[in-house]
């Protein structure tokens, strides 16, 4: 009847769970190699069950002790077990099988496909890693005799030898070999020795006579296992073990393998398998740490102090103190004793302490007050409601608080007085409101005053016994620091801008040098072709277009050279009023009719040292920008010349070009002198105009300033230093001078096209010309026909040998030889200074004209006329 009632109850509960939707329990099987009397086997099962009991969803477990023993179990027993399990669990669907020890694993390998084909397995208690199997994972039971050996060395500093139990199974020999491999240095100091004992009598006889300063490591020896307690009583030295369940009784301790831990870790792996993970993807656990366990009674027996224990060691069987067994009573007694003692001490010292406290309080207040008043920062303390609780004199000075308000602590009046002084009063109030909502936060902000003072404000909560009771603010002035940083930033920006201009100038000069060589050939050959055609030839008109385009290209190169300051200046004493009137007339004829050009000259035009063509170029560039700023709308461009003073330059003539256009914002103004920077659309400008103006003013030792606002137009002011000498008149370009005697010239240039142009120009003038494209060849030719050349025309910049170096070598052969240098880029001035020291003052810029080349050659020969006349007479 009882069994029937139980079945009914179980059926009812199962139905109830089904109705309620509870998830059915997952079923697992635990196969244990040994019988239930084996402590190690039971501990493994306990470890597995301890983890599975708390699993969600619930896990239903079935345990089978296989009771396997060597010599008794065999093939027939294995077959009987397989048949028994097949019949017993035919209706069970085990998803996971736990395998405790090697025999269970071997059984599973043989019969899994027949018994549990869908199951995965997790093993424990196995020393050596099994062959990889897709359905298998687990925990290795790696005994660590080396860790126990090192524990013995720590607990027994005078240890001289460690004996290891061994029997026919040779387990001791394996452990000895493992320790010798892992700790060779320690083994040389404290050697190992096997202690063979196959019977109890031999075992007791061996341990009873062990010398002092030794120890024993017990193994899985069958005799030692069965006689553990009696063995410990007869052994005069400490015994160490390797497994908790096998050796714990009667040993001092060790780094012990724990079957419970083995089972628990295997259970965790099994839960992962139940959750759907594949066993093949779960690594076998091989590093499960052992338990460092010591027995308190054995520690006392062998006088092992606690200070020698390693971190994390467990001490078992230690006596419990009264405060552990009866904590409430012990606590009450302790509190009473301490209270009485404390009360007595307090009564004895209360009066003296009160006197000391009063003096210390006065001293602390004095020190605090002196510290607050000596700091350079303003300090303000407020409570949680924002009421002022204290401040120093510096704070009153910073906020310029009237003395009466400071004394009376009129908070509202003080706040009103401070808000009048800051630039952003509402942000000031909002920040204070935020700090009240976050009382534990530290803060930092910057406050600007109307009088341009700037302070950084920091604050932290004020705490008393862990409770926030207010907030302390400090105000430090950073006005001068910010101004210094602004000045430094401005100077760094100016320096970077200057370096950028210098770098772009160097690049522009190099490009212009090569471009001038090309233009020289283009202009020269085009002029030759143009002059060789009859007046009515249709090709003459085409060539005139080419000449016009070449001239515009030449002007562009001159602008680049002006920007890079690599074009030679022809500065003369000049009055700028004439240059300004000429530029105004050209503007009126070339700009839209809706733009009014006004020219105003005030006072007497001072004399300046200037290249009038470059000043003219600067005016035209500024005027072109002014026209663009009007966007095709009617407007006015004003050209004004007037005396002015400039802080760095002194007395100056100020030439102003202003417009009524749309103006520029501050960011654009900072970049307008950058080369190739332009606000024009593609095709409307190159971005070089204002960079050229900047270069012109630097080459004239002057300066340029700009004023512009959006919607109010732009004004550029060019400052030219005034000089005292009267202005000199302009010289006209001389006409080509033909050769009078058919002088013989040597022309040298590494650019063949430029070489041919110079040769043909000079031959048209009646000179006899020999041409060389290499300076070395020219030097050899001159040496071979020394005295037969009246002058040399050489390129200044040539590879391997410059024109100056060539001139020096030629003058060693013919000292008074006239030399004319031609160049496409002047450079940084070093070559020009060297040429001047050598008397090479005839320099022609590329692209050169027939008139410029003929004039330079004529002057060079004329200056050397006496030597030439003597040579001609001698000839």
Tab-separated table of N, CA and C in Angstrom, residues 58-194:
chain	number	residue	atom	x	y	z
A	58	UNK	N	16.498	21.788	-13.331
A	58	UNK	CA	16.890	20.722	-12.420
A	58	UNK	C	17.549	19.575	-13.173
A	59	UNK	N	18.510	18.912	-12.500
A	59	UNK	CA	19.223	17.764	-13.065
A	59	UNK	C	18.920	16.548	-12.187
A	60	UNK	N	18.467	15.457	-12.813
A	60	UNK	CA	18.206	14.203	-12.101
A	60	UNK	C	19.395	13.279	-12.301
A	61	UNK	N	19.967	12.777	-11.214
A	61	UNK	CA	21.201	12.001	-11.283
A	61	UNK	C	20.961	10.535	-10.941
A	62	UNK	N	21.725	9.657	-11.613
A	62	UNK	CA	21.731	8.230	-11.346
A	62	UNK	C	23.187	7.820	-11.138
A	63	UNK	N	23.477	7.109	-10.016
A	63	UNK	CA	24.847	6.754	-9.661
A	63	UNK	C	25.002	5.241	-9.737
A	64	UNK	N	26.090	4.796	-10.410
A	64	UNK	CA	26.404	3.381	-10.499
A	64	UNK	C	27.837	3.160	-10.033
A	65	UNK	N	28.005	2.398	-8.872
A	65	UNK	CA	29.328	1.990	-8.415
A	65	UNK	C	29.672	0.666	-9.098
A	66	UNK	N	30.674	0.636	-9.916
A	66	UNK	CA	30.997	-0.543	-10.709
A	66	UNK	C	31.708	-1.617	-9.870
A	67	UNK	N	32.249	-1.249	-8.666
A	67	UNK	CA	32.890	-2.204	-7.754
A	67	UNK	C	33.970	-3.006	-8.489
A	68	UNK	N	34.776	-2.277	-9.248
A	68	UNK	CA	35.825	-2.961	-10.031
A	68	UNK	C	37.057	-3.151	-9.165
A	69	UNK	N	37.636	-4.359	-9.211
A	69	UNK	CA	38.850	-4.666	-8.449
A	69	UNK	C	39.780	-5.500	-9.329
A	70	UNK	N	41.106	-5.216	-9.289
A	70	UNK	CA	42.044	-6.022	-10.078
A	70	UNK	C	42.004	-7.480	-9.644
A	71	UNK	N	42.024	-8.360	-10.582
A	71	UNK	CA	42.053	-9.794	-10.299
A	71	UNK	C	40.688	-10.413	-10.130
A	72	UNK	N	39.677	-9.631	-9.869
A	72	UNK	CA	38.329	-10.165	-9.666
A	72	UNK	C	37.460	-9.845	-10.882
A	73	UNK	N	37.438	-8.594	-11.294
A	73	UNK	CA	36.657	-8.204	-12.457
A	73	UNK	C	37.400	-8.605	-13.722
A	74	UNK	N	36.695	-8.830	-14.776
A	74	UNK	CA	37.307	-9.216	-16.038
A	74	UNK	C	36.342	-9.016	-17.180
A	75	UNK	N	36.567	-9.755	-18.292
A	75	UNK	CA	35.732	-9.564	-19.479
A	75	UNK	C	34.294	-9.976	-19.219
A	76	UNK	N	34.126	-11.066	-18.514
A	76	UNK	CA	32.750	-11.505	-18.259
A	76	UNK	C	32.009	-10.512	-17.384
A	77	UNK	N	32.723	-9.981	-16.399
A	77	UNK	CA	32.111	-8.971	-15.526
A	77	UNK	C	31.761	-7.720	-16.330
A	78	UNK	N	32.635	-7.316	-17.237
A	78	UNK	CA	32.401	-6.146	-18.080
A	78	UNK	C	31.160	-6.359	-18.947
A	79	UNK	N	31.025	-7.559	-19.505
A	79	UNK	CA	29.869	-7.846	-20.354
A	79	UNK	C	28.583	-7.872	-19.537
A	80	UNK	N	28.659	-8.435	-18.333
A	80	UNK	CA	27.480	-8.474	-17.467
A	80	UNK	C	27.021	-7.053	-17.113
A	81	UNK	N	28.015	-6.171	-16.782
A	81	UNK	CA	27.653	-4.780	-16.452
A	81	UNK	C	26.979	-4.093	-17.634
A	82	UNK	N	27.531	-4.288	-18.838
A	82	UNK	CA	26.949	-3.649	-20.018
A	82	UNK	C	25.523	-4.122	-20.241
A	83	UNK	N	25.281	-5.446	-20.102
A	83	UNK	CA	23.929	-5.967	-20.283
A	83	UNK	C	22.987	-5.446	-19.211
A	84	UNK	N	23.517	-5.335	-17.991
A	84	UNK	CA	22.697	-4.850	-16.872
A	84	UNK	C	22.280	-3.386	-17.099
A	85	UNK	N	23.225	-2.539	-17.504
A	85	UNK	CA	22.910	-1.125	-17.727
A	85	UNK	C	21.986	-0.941	-18.924
A	86	UNK	N	22.133	-1.786	-19.948
A	86	UNK	CA	21.271	-1.669	-21.128
A	86	UNK	C	19.826	-1.933	-20.734
A	87	UNK	N	19.633	-2.945	-19.891
A	87	UNK	CA	18.276	-3.277	-19.464
A	87	UNK	C	17.729	-2.268	-18.469
A	88	UNK	N	18.596	-1.830	-17.555
A	88	UNK	CA	18.133	-0.938	-16.487
A	88	UNK	C	17.782	0.447	-17.021
A	89	UNK	N	18.542	0.956	-17.981
A	89	UNK	CA	18.353	2.336	-18.436
A	89	UNK	C	17.849	2.410	-19.865
A	90	UNK	N	17.094	1.384	-20.271
A	90	UNK	CA	16.611	1.363	-21.653
A	90	UNK	C	15.661	2.514	-21.951
A	91	UNK	N	14.951	3.027	-20.914
A	91	UNK	CA	14.006	4.126	-21.132
A	91	UNK	C	14.594	5.500	-20.751
A	92	UNK	N	15.879	5.552	-20.415
A	92	UNK	CA	16.514	6.808	-20.023
A	92	UNK	C	17.284	7.416	-21.209
A	93	UNK	N	17.254	8.734	-21.257
A	93	UNK	CA	17.976	9.450	-22.321
A	93	UNK	C	19.043	10.327	-21.674
A	94	UNK	N	20.180	9.695	-21.350
A	94	UNK	CA	21.251	10.431	-20.682
A	94	UNK	C	21.982	11.320	-21.696
A	95	UNK	N	21.944	12.631	-21.444
A	95	UNK	CA	22.678	13.570	-22.310
A	95	UNK	C	24.132	13.703	-21.884
A	96	UNK	N	24.415	13.436	-20.586
A	96	UNK	CA	25.779	13.527	-20.070
A	96	UNK	C	26.012	12.346	-19.151
A	97	UNK	N	27.214	11.723	-19.270
A	97	UNK	CA	27.653	10.645	-18.377
A	97	UNK	C	28.944	11.096	-17.714
A	98	UNK	N	28.974	11.049	-16.381
A	98	UNK	CA	30.187	11.388	-15.644
A	98	UNK	C	30.976	10.108	-15.378
A	99	UNK	N	32.286	10.140	-15.610
A	99	UNK	CA	33.143	8.964	-15.504
A	99	UNK	C	34.181	9.221	-14.429
A	100	UNK	N	34.143	8.440	-13.313
A	100	UNK	CA	35.081	8.603	-12.208
A	100	UNK	C	36.143	7.515	-12.306
A	101	UNK	N	37.357	7.896	-12.672
A	101	UNK	CA	38.544	7.048	-12.750
A	101	UNK	C	38.615	6.268	-14.071
A	102	UNK	N	39.799	5.636	-14.250
A	102	UNK	CA	40.167	5.072	-15.547
A	102	UNK	C	39.244	3.950	-16.010
A	103	UNK	N	38.855	3.047	-15.100
A	103	UNK	CA	38.033	1.896	-15.504
A	103	UNK	C	36.695	2.366	-16.075
A	104	UNK	N	36.077	3.359	-15.449
A	104	UNK	CA	34.807	3.893	-15.953
A	104	UNK	C	34.987	4.490	-17.341
A	105	UNK	N	36.119	5.202	-17.563
A	105	UNK	CA	36.374	5.783	-18.888
A	105	UNK	C	36.544	4.676	-19.926
A	106	UNK	N	37.322	3.625	-19.592
A	106	UNK	CA	37.521	2.532	-20.538
A	106	UNK	C	36.196	1.836	-20.862
A	107	UNK	N	35.366	1.641	-19.847
A	107	UNK	CA	34.054	1.025	-20.059
A	107	UNK	C	33.215	1.872	-21.016
A	108	UNK	N	33.215	3.178	-20.838
A	108	UNK	CA	32.440	4.083	-21.695
A	108	UNK	C	32.947	4.039	-23.133
A	109	UNK	N	34.249	3.987	-23.313
A	109	UNK	CA	34.784	3.913	-24.675
A	109	UNK	C	34.291	2.648	-25.391
A	110	UNK	N	34.223	1.508	-24.643
A	110	UNK	CA	33.825	0.246	-25.276
A	110	UNK	C	32.334	0.176	-25.566
A	111	UNK	N	31.496	0.758	-24.700
A	111	UNK	CA	30.049	0.487	-24.790
A	111	UNK	C	29.196	1.724	-25.045
A	112	UNK	N	29.797	2.906	-25.307
A	112	UNK	CA	28.965	4.125	-25.475
A	112	UNK	C	27.991	3.979	-26.626
A	113	UNK	N	28.474	3.500	-27.776
A	113	UNK	CA	27.606	3.461	-28.956
A	113	UNK	C	26.409	2.536	-28.737
A	114	UNK	N	26.596	1.482	-27.918
A	114	UNK	CA	25.497	0.543	-27.672
A	114	UNK	C	24.588	1.006	-26.543
A	115	UNK	N	25.189	1.647	-25.517
A	115	UNK	CA	24.398	2.012	-24.344
A	115	UNK	C	23.865	3.441	-24.408
A	116	UNK	N	24.758	4.413	-24.678
A	116	UNK	CA	24.374	5.840	-24.594
A	116	UNK	C	24.872	6.578	-25.842
A	117	UNK	N	24.364	6.293	-27.005
A	117	UNK	CA	24.933	6.847	-28.246
A	117	UNK	C	24.806	8.369	-28.369
A	118	UNK	N	23.858	8.979	-27.693
A	118	UNK	CA	23.664	10.433	-27.805
A	118	UNK	C	24.389	11.207	-26.720
A	119	UNK	N	25.023	10.513	-25.774
A	119	UNK	CA	25.579	11.187	-24.594
A	119	UNK	C	26.998	11.688	-24.854
A	120	UNK	N	27.320	12.840	-24.206
A	120	UNK	CA	28.689	13.295	-24.092
A	120	UNK	C	29.158	12.992	-22.666
A	121	UNK	N	30.488	13.006	-22.448
A	121	UNK	CA	30.999	12.561	-21.151
A	121	UNK	C	31.997	13.554	-20.586
A	122	UNK	N	32.034	13.606	-19.224
A	122	UNK	CA	33.023	14.404	-18.498
A	122	UNK	C	33.660	13.483	-17.453
A	123	UNK	N	35.001	13.366	-17.487
A	123	UNK	CA	35.677	12.460	-16.570
A	123	UNK	C	36.350	13.237	-15.445
A	124	UNK	N	36.758	12.511	-14.381
A	124	UNK	CA	37.545	13.056	-13.294
A	124	UNK	C	38.332	11.920	-12.662
A	125	UNK	N	39.369	12.249	-11.851
A	125	UNK	CA	40.158	11.240	-11.151
A	125	UNK	C	41.094	10.475	-12.057
A	126	UNK	N	41.421	10.978	-13.249
A	126	UNK	CA	42.287	10.289	-14.208
A	126	UNK	C	43.592	11.059	-14.298
A	127	UNK	N	44.710	10.349	-14.155
A	127	UNK	CA	46.011	11.020	-14.069
A	127	UNK	C	46.531	11.457	-15.424
A	128	UNK	N	46.404	10.623	-16.457
A	128	UNK	CA	46.987	10.909	-17.760
A	128	UNK	C	45.899	11.294	-18.756
A	129	UNK	N	46.202	12.282	-19.602
A	129	UNK	CA	45.220	12.770	-20.569
A	129	UNK	C	44.885	11.673	-21.572
A	130	UNK	N	43.609	11.365	-21.783
A	130	UNK	CA	43.210	10.332	-22.747
A	130	UNK	C	43.366	10.828	-24.179
A	131	UNK	N	43.266	9.896	-25.107
A	131	UNK	CA	43.312	10.272	-26.520
A	131	UNK	C	42.126	11.177	-26.848
A	132	UNK	N	42.321	12.156	-27.749
A	132	UNK	CA	41.223	13.067	-28.103
A	132	UNK	C	40.014	12.302	-28.627
A	133	UNK	N	38.862	12.646	-28.081
A	133	UNK	CA	37.609	12.005	-28.464
A	133	UNK	C	36.547	13.090	-28.576
A	134	UNK	N	35.753	13.107	-29.659
A	134	UNK	CA	34.808	14.221	-29.874
A	134	UNK	C	33.781	14.395	-28.779
A	135	UNK	N	33.402	13.316	-28.130
A	135	UNK	CA	32.331	13.412	-27.123
A	135	UNK	C	32.859	13.492	-25.698
A	136	UNK	N	34.180	13.714	-25.521
A	136	UNK	CA	34.789	13.589	-24.198
A	136	UNK	C	35.550	14.849	-23.784
A	137	UNK	N	35.377	15.256	-22.528
A	137	UNK	CA	36.206	16.270	-21.885
A	137	UNK	C	36.315	15.884	-20.413
A	138	UNK	N	37.067	16.639	-19.616
A	138	UNK	CA	37.176	16.265	-18.217
A	138	UNK	C	38.261	16.987	-17.469
A	139	UNK	N	38.588	16.427	-16.261
A	139	UNK	CA	39.530	17.043	-15.340
A	139	UNK	C	40.617	16.023	-15.017
A	140	UNK	N	41.888	16.409	-15.221
A	140	UNK	CA	42.993	15.511	-14.918
A	140	UNK	C	43.304	15.546	-13.424
A	141	UNK	N	43.539	14.342	-12.835
A	141	UNK	CA	43.897	14.236	-11.418
A	141	UNK	C	45.421	14.179	-11.322
A	142	UNK	N	46.035	15.331	-11.429
A	142	UNK	CA	47.494	15.403	-11.452
A	142	UNK	C	48.022	15.583	-10.036
A	143	UNK	N	48.504	14.496	-9.419
A	143	UNK	CA	49.149	14.619	-8.122
A	143	UNK	C	50.428	15.427	-8.302
A	144	UNK	N	50.690	16.316	-7.370
A	144	UNK	CA	51.841	17.206	-7.500
A	144	UNK	C	52.806	16.951	-6.342
A	145	UNK	N	53.599	15.877	-6.417
A	145	UNK	CA	54.514	15.588	-5.310
A	145	UNK	C	55.573	16.666	-5.131
A	146	UNK	N	55.887	17.406	-6.218
A	146	UNK	CA	56.899	18.463	-6.105
A	146	UNK	C	56.415	19.569	-5.180
A	147	UNK	N	55.126	19.937	-5.288
A	147	UNK	CA	54.590	20.970	-4.405
A	147	UNK	C	54.649	20.526	-2.946
A	148	UNK	N	54.351	19.241	-2.691
A	148	UNK	CA	54.432	18.731	-1.316
A	148	UNK	C	55.879	18.714	-0.822
A	149	UNK	N	56.813	18.353	-1.706
A	149	UNK	CA	58.246	18.353	-1.363
A	149	UNK	C	58.701	19.759	-0.958
A	150	UNK	N	58.296	20.746	-1.727
A	150	UNK	CA	58.690	22.131	-1.414
A	150	UNK	C	58.007	22.616	-0.132
A	151	UNK	N	56.780	22.126	0.142
A	151	UNK	CA	56.124	22.457	1.405
A	151	UNK	C	56.938	21.900	2.581
A	152	UNK	N	57.458	20.675	2.439
A	152	UNK	CA	58.283	20.080	3.497
A	152	UNK	C	59.549	20.901	3.720
A	153	UNK	N	60.165	21.386	2.632
A	153	UNK	CA	61.363	22.219	2.774
A	153	UNK	C	61.046	23.513	3.511
A	154	UNK	N	59.828	24.036	3.300
A	154	UNK	CA	59.445	25.299	3.956
A	154	UNK	C	59.164	25.087	5.444
A	155	UNK	N	58.446	23.976	5.752
A	155	UNK	CA	58.055	23.739	7.136
A	155	UNK	C	59.210	23.188	7.977
A	156	UNK	N	60.169	22.503	7.337
A	156	UNK	CA	61.314	21.920	8.052
A	156	UNK	C	62.600	22.503	7.462
A	157	UNK	N	63.014	23.688	7.891
A	157	UNK	CA	64.212	24.304	7.318
A	157	UNK	C	65.468	23.446	7.473
A	158	UNK	N	65.508	22.535	8.492
A	158	UNK	CA	66.692	21.698	8.709
A	158	UNK	C	66.535	20.317	8.095
A	159	UNK	N	65.597	20.135	7.183
A	159	UNK	CA	65.362	18.831	6.560
A	159	UNK	C	66.597	18.395	5.758
A	160	UNK	N	66.983	17.104	5.944
A	160	UNK	CA	68.175	16.585	5.266
A	160	UNK	C	67.850	15.494	4.248
A	161	UNK	N	66.728	14.798	4.397
A	161	UNK	CA	66.390	13.727	3.452
A	161	UNK	C	64.884	13.479	3.517
A	162	UNK	N	64.290	13.142	2.346
A	162	UNK	CA	62.871	12.808	2.272
A	162	UNK	C	62.748	11.382	1.751
A	163	UNK	N	62.054	10.529	2.537
A	163	UNK	CA	61.819	9.147	2.148
A	163	UNK	C	60.450	9.040	1.487
A	164	UNK	N	60.382	8.217	0.426
A	164	UNK	CA	59.135	8.038	-0.311
A	164	UNK	C	58.748	6.573	-0.254
A	165	UNK	N	57.514	6.287	0.260
A	165	UNK	CA	57.042	4.915	0.321
A	165	UNK	C	56.915	4.340	-1.086
A	166	UNK	N	57.274	3.082	-1.210
A	166	UNK	CA	57.146	2.395	-2.496
A	166	UNK	C	56.769	0.950	-2.239
A	167	UNK	N	56.106	0.329	-3.223
A	167	UNK	CA	55.761	-1.089	-3.134
A	167	UNK	C	55.845	-1.670	-4.536
A	168	UNK	N	55.230	-2.813	-4.712
A	168	UNK	CA	55.340	-3.498	-6.001
A	168	UNK	C	54.739	-2.677	-7.138
A	169	UNK	N	53.816	-1.784	-6.860
A	169	UNK	CA	53.207	-0.973	-7.913
A	169	UNK	C	54.122	0.125	-8.432
A	170	UNK	N	55.211	0.375	-7.735
A	170	UNK	CA	56.238	1.348	-8.148
A	170	UNK	C	55.705	2.779	-8.228
A	171	UNK	N	54.670	3.060	-7.443
A	171	UNK	CA	54.162	4.439	-7.427
A	171	UNK	C	55.151	5.407	-6.819
A	172	UNK	N	55.895	4.983	-5.815
A	172	UNK	CA	56.885	5.843	-5.184
A	172	UNK	C	58.009	6.203	-6.133
A	173	UNK	N	58.441	5.248	-6.931
A	173	UNK	CA	59.516	5.521	-7.886
A	173	UNK	C	59.102	6.596	-8.887
A	174	UNK	N	57.846	6.541	-9.328
A	174	UNK	CA	57.368	7.552	-10.290
A	174	UNK	C	57.360	8.943	-9.659
A	175	UNK	N	56.955	9.045	-8.411
A	175	UNK	CA	56.934	10.344	-7.751
A	175	UNK	C	58.348	10.872	-7.519
A	176	UNK	N	59.283	9.972	-7.168
A	176	UNK	CA	60.677	10.390	-6.993
A	176	UNK	C	61.242	10.974	-8.294
A	177	UNK	N	60.965	10.344	-9.397
A	177	UNK	CA	61.449	10.832	-10.681
A	177	UNK	C	60.824	12.194	-11.025
A	178	UNK	N	59.534	12.350	-10.706
A	178	UNK	CA	58.845	13.635	-10.988
A	178	UNK	C	59.485	14.781	-10.196
A	179	UNK	N	59.776	14.558	-8.907
A	179	UNK	CA	60.372	15.612	-8.078
A	179	UNK	C	61.772	15.955	-8.577
A	180	UNK	N	62.554	14.931	-8.926
A	180	UNK	CA	63.922	15.172	-9.411
A	180	UNK	C	63.922	15.985	-10.708
A	181	UNK	N	62.917	15.803	-11.543
A	181	UNK	CA	62.818	16.582	-12.792
A	181	UNK	C	62.394	18.025	-12.518
A	182	UNK	N	61.432	18.199	-11.598
A	182	UNK	CA	60.869	19.535	-11.354
A	182	UNK	C	61.757	20.393	-10.463
A	183	UNK	N	62.506	19.799	-9.517
A	183	UNK	CA	63.271	20.585	-8.538
A	183	UNK	C	64.693	20.037	-8.407
A	184	UNK	N	65.482	20.096	-9.477
A	184	UNK	CA	66.826	19.500	-9.411
A	184	UNK	C	67.734	20.203	-8.407
A	185	UNK	N	67.606	21.521	-8.253
A	185	UNK	CA	68.482	22.257	-7.339
A	185	UNK	C	68.186	21.858	-5.896
A	186	UNK	N	66.890	21.817	-5.527
A	186	UNK	CA	66.530	21.464	-4.171
A	186	UNK	C	66.907	20.015	-3.840
A	187	UNK	N	66.775	19.126	-4.841
A	187	UNK	CA	67.076	17.711	-4.586
A	187	UNK	C	68.554	17.490	-4.303
A	188	UNK	N	69.419	18.325	-4.897
A	188	UNK	CA	70.847	18.207	-4.584
A	188	UNK	C	71.122	18.577	-3.129
A	189	UNK	N	70.294	19.462	-2.583
A	189	UNK	CA	70.483	19.859	-1.180
A	189	UNK	C	69.790	18.899	-0.225
A	190	UNK	N	68.572	18.482	-0.544
A	190	UNK	CA	67.806	17.535	0.286
A	190	UNK	C	67.435	16.358	-0.608
A	191	UNK	N	68.232	15.287	-0.627
A	191	UNK	CA	68.000	14.175	-1.563
A	191	UNK	C	66.771	13.354	-1.196
A	192	UNK	N	66.349	12.524	-2.167
A	192	UNK	CA	65.196	11.646	-2.019
A	192	UNK	C	65.669	10.194	-1.925
A	193	UNK	N	64.890	9.351	-1.195
A	193	UNK	CA	65.239	7.928	-1.074
A	193	UNK	C	63.952	7.127	-0.977
A	194	UNK	N	63.883	6.037	-1.758
A	194	UNK	CA	62.705	5.178	-1.738
A	194	UNK	C	62.737	4.290	-0.496
